[in-house]
mmCIF file of C-alpha atoms in Angstrom:
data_model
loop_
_atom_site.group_PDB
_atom_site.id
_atom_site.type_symbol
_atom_site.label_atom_id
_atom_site.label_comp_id
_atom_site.label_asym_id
_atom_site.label_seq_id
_atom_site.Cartn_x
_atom_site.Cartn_y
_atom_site.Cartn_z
ATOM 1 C CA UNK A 1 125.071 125.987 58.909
ATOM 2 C CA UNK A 2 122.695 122.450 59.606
ATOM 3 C CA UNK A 3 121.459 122.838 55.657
ATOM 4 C CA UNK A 4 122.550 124.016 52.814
ATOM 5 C CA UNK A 5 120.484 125.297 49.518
ATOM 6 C CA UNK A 6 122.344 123.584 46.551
ATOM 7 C CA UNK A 7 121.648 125.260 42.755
ATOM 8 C CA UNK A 8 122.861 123.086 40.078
ATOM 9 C CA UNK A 9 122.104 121.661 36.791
ATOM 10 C CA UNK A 10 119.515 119.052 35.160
ATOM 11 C CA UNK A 11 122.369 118.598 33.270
ATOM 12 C CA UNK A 12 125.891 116.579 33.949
ATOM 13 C CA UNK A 13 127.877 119.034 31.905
ATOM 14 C CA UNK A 14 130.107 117.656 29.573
ATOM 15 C CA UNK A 15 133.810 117.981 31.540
ATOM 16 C CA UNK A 16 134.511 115.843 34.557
ATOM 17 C CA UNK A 17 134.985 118.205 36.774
ATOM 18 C CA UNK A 18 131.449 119.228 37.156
ATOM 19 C CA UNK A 19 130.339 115.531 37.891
ATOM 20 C CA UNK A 20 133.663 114.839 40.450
ATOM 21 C CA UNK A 21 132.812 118.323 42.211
ATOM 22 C CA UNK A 22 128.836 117.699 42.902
ATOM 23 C CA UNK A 23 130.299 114.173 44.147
ATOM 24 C CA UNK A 24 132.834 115.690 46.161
ATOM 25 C CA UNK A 25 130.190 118.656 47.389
ATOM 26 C CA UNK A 26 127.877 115.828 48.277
ATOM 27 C CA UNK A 27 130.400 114.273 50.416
ATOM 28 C CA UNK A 28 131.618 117.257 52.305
ATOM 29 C CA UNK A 29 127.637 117.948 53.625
ATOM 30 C CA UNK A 30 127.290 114.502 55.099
ATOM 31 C CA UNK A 31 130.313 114.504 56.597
ATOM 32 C CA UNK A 32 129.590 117.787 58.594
ATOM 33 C CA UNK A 33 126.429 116.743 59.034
ATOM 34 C CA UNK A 34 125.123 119.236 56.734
ATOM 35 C CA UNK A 35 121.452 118.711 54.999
ATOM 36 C CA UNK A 36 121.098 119.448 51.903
ATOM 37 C CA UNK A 37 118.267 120.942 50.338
ATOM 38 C CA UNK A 38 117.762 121.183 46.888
ATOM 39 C CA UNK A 39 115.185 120.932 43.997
ATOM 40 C CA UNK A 40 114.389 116.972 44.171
ATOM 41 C CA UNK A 41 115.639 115.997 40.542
ATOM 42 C CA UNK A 42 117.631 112.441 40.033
ATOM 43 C CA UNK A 43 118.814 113.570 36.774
ATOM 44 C CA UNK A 44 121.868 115.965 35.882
ATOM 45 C CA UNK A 45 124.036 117.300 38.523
ATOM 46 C CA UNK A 46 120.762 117.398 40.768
ATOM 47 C CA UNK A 47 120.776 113.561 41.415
ATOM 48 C CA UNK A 48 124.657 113.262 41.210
ATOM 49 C CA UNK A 49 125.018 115.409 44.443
ATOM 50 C CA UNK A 50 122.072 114.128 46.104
ATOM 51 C CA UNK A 51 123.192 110.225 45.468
ATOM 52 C CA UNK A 52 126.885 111.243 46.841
ATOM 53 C CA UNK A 53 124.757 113.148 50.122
ATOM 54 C CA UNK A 54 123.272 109.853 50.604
ATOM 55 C CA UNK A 55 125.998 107.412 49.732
ATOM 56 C CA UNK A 56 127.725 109.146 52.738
ATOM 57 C CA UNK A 57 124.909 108.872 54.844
ATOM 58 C CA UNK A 58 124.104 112.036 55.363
ATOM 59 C CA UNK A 59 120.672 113.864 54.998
ATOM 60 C CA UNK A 60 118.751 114.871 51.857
ATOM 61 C CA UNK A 61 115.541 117.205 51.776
ATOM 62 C CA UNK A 62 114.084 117.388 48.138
ATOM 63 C CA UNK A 63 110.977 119.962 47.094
ATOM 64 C CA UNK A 64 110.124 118.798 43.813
ATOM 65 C CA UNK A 65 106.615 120.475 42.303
ATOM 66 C CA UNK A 66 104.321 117.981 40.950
ATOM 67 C CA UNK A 67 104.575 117.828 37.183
ATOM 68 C CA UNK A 68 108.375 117.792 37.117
ATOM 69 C CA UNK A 69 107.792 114.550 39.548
ATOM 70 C CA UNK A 70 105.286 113.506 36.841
ATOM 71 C CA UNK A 71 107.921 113.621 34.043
ATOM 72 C CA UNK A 72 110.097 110.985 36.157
ATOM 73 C CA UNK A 73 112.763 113.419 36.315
ATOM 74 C CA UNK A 74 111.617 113.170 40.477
ATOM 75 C CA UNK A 75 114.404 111.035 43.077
ATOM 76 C CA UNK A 76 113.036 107.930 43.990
ATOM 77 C CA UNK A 77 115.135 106.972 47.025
ATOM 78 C CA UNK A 78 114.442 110.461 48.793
ATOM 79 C CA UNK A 79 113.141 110.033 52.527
ATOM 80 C CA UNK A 80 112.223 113.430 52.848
ATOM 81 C CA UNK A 81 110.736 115.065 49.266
ATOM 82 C CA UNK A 82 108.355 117.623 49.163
ATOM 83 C CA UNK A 83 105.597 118.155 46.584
ATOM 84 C CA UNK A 84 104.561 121.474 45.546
ATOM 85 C CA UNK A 85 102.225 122.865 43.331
ATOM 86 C CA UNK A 86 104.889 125.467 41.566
ATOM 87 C CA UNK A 87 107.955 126.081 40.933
ATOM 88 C CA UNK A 88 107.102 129.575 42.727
ATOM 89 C CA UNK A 89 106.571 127.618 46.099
ATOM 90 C CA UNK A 90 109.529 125.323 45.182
ATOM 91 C CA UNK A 91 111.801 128.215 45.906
ATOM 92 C CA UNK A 92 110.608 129.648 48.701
ATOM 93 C CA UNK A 93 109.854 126.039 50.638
ATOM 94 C CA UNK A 94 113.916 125.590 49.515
ATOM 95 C CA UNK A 95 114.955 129.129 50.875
ATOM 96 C CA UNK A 96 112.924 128.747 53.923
ATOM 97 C CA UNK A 97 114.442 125.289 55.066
ATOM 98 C CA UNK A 98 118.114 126.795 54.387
ATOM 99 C CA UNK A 99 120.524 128.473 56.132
ATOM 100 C CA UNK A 100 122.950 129.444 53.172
ATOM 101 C CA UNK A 101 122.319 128.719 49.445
ATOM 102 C CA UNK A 102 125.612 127.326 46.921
ATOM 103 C CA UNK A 103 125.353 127.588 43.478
ATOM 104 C CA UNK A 104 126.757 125.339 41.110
ATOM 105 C CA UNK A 105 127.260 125.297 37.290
ATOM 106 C CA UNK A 106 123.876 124.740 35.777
ATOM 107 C CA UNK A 107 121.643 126.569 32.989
ATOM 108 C CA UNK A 108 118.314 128.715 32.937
ATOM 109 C CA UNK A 109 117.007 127.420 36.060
ATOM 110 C CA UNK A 110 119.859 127.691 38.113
ATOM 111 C CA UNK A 111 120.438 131.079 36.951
ATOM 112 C CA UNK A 112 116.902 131.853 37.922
ATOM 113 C CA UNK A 113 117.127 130.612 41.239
ATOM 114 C CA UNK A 114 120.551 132.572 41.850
ATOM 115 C CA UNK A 115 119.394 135.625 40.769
ATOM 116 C CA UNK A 116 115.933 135.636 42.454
ATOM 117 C CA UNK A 117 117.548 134.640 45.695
ATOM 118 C CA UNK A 118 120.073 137.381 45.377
ATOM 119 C CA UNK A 119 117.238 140.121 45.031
ATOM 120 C CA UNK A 120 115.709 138.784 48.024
ATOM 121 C CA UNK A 121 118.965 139.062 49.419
ATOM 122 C CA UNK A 122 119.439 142.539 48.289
ATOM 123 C CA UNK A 123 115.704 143.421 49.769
ATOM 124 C CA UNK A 124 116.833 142.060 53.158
ATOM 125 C CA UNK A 125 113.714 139.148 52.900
ATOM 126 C CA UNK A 126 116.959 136.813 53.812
ATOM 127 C CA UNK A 127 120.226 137.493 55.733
ATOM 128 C CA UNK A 128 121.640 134.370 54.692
ATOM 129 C CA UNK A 129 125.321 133.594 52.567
ATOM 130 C CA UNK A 130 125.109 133.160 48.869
ATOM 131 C CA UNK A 131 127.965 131.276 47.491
ATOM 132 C CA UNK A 132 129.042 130.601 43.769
ATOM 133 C CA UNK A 133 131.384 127.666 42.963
ATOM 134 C CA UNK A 134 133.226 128.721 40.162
ATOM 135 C CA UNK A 135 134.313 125.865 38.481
ATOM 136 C CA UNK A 136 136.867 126.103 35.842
ATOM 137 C CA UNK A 137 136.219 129.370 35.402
ATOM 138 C CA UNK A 138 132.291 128.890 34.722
ATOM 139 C CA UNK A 139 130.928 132.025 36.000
ATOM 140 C CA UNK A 140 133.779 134.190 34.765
ATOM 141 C CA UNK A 141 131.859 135.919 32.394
ATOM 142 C CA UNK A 142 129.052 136.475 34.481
ATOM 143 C CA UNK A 143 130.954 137.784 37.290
ATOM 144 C CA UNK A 144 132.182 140.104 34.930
ATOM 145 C CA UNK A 145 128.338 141.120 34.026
ATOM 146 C CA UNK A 146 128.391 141.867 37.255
ATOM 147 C CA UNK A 147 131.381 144.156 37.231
ATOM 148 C CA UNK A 148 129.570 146.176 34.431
ATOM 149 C CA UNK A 149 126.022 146.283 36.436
ATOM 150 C CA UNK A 150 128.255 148.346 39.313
ATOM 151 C CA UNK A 151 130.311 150.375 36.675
ATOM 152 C CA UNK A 152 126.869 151.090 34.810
ATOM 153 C CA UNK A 153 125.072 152.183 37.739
ATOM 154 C CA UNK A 154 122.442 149.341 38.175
ATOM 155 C CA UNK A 155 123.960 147.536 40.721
ATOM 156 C CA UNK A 156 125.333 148.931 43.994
ATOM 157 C CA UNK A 157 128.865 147.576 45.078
ATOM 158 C CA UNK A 158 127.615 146.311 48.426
ATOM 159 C CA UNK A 159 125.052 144.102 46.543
ATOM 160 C CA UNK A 160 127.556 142.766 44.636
ATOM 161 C CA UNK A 161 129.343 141.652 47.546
ATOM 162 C CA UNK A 162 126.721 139.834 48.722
ATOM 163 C CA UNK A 163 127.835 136.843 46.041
ATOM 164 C CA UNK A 164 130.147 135.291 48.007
ATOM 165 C CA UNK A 165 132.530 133.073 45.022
ATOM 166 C CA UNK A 166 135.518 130.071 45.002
ATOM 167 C CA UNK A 167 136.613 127.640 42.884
ATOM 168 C CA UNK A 168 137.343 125.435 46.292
ATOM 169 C CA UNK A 169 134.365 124.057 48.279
ATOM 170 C CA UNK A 170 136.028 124.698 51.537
ATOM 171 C CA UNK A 171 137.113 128.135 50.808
ATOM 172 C CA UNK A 172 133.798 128.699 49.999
ATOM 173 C CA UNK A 173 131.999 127.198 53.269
ATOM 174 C CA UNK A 174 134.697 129.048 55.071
ATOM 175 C CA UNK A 175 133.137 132.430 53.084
ATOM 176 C CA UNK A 176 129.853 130.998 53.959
ATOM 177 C CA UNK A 177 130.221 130.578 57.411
ATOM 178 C CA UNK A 178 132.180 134.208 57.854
ATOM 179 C CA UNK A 179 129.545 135.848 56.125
ATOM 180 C CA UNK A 180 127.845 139.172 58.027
ATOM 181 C CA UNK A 181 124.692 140.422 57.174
ATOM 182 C CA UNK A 182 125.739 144.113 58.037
ATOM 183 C CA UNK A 183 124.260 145.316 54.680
ATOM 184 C CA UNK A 184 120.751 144.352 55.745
ATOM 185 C CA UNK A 185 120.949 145.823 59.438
ATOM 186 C CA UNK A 186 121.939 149.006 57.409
ATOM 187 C CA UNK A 187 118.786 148.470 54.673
ATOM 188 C CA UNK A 188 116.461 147.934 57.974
ATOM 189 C CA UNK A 189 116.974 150.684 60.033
ATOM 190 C CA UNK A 190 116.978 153.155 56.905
ATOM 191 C CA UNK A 191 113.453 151.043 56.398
ATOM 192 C CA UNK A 192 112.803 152.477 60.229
ATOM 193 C CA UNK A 193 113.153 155.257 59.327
#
């Protein structure tokens, strides 16, 4: 993977661990020479990992749309930002540029953009690896929700699979970078059909 999607909160968070982790994510994708792409913010967990990206030297692609960049909540020091018109185009400039999408603890927005890009996943408009850091047990509940989608009957078990989780960063890029979109060749040719 050359660049990787990152999710996260506006927010810090209010344990360490969030903070230390986007830090320490940051830090991992320059190092492997990894771009990240991500929504262009300097506040929250947003800046945090894109300051540690380029702290490291490594390389940074923002896509901000233009009246969150009007509320000053835009990075300044970003060579490479992107302004969009909505938050619509945000996502799919962000998804376009990646090549597998991590999602870190965050609120409304990041559970929007998670969600949405799993559907797409799900409709085969993207064969690429969604991972979910699970930090401190942050998405335990929602994993669960998932559970209960499958159990229910509104959520296949293959789709579920396609949320690839860890609580490590390197277990998950090694998830990441073993991920096979065989449940998509399957959804095309019954499309050919």
């Amino acid at each position: 993977m050359q660049a990787i999607l990152v999710y996260c909160g506006a927010n810090p968070g209010t344990k360490p661990i969030y903070k230390e982790t986007a830090e320490e994510l940051g830090k991992i994708l320059a190092i492997n020479n990894i771009r990240l792409i991500y929504g262009g913010g300097s506040v929250g967990l947003m800046g945090i990992i894109a300051d540690s990206v380029l702290a490291n030297n490594g390389q940074v692609t923002g896509i901000i749309p233009h009246f969150l960049d009007r509320m000053e909540v835009g990075h300044k020091n970003l060579p490479d930002m992107h302004k969009v018109e909505t938050m619509h185009e945000r996502k799919a400039l962000m998804e376009k540029l990646c090549d597998g999408i991590i999602t870190l603890p965050g609120g409304y927005g990041s559970m929007d953009e998670l969600f949405e890009i799993l559907s797409w996943s799900q409709l085969g408009l993207h064969q690429k690896p969604v991972g979910l850091l699970n930090l401190n047990g942050f998405y335990d509940h929602l994993l669960k929700q998932l559970d209960v989608m499958v159990e229910e009957g509104f959520l296949k078990a293959e789709n579920r699979n396609l949320v690839l989780v860890s609580d490590n960063i390197e277990d998950l890029l090694k998830k990441m970078e073993a991920f096979s979109p065989s449940f998509h060749e399957k959804w095309l040719k019954r499309d050919q059909i």
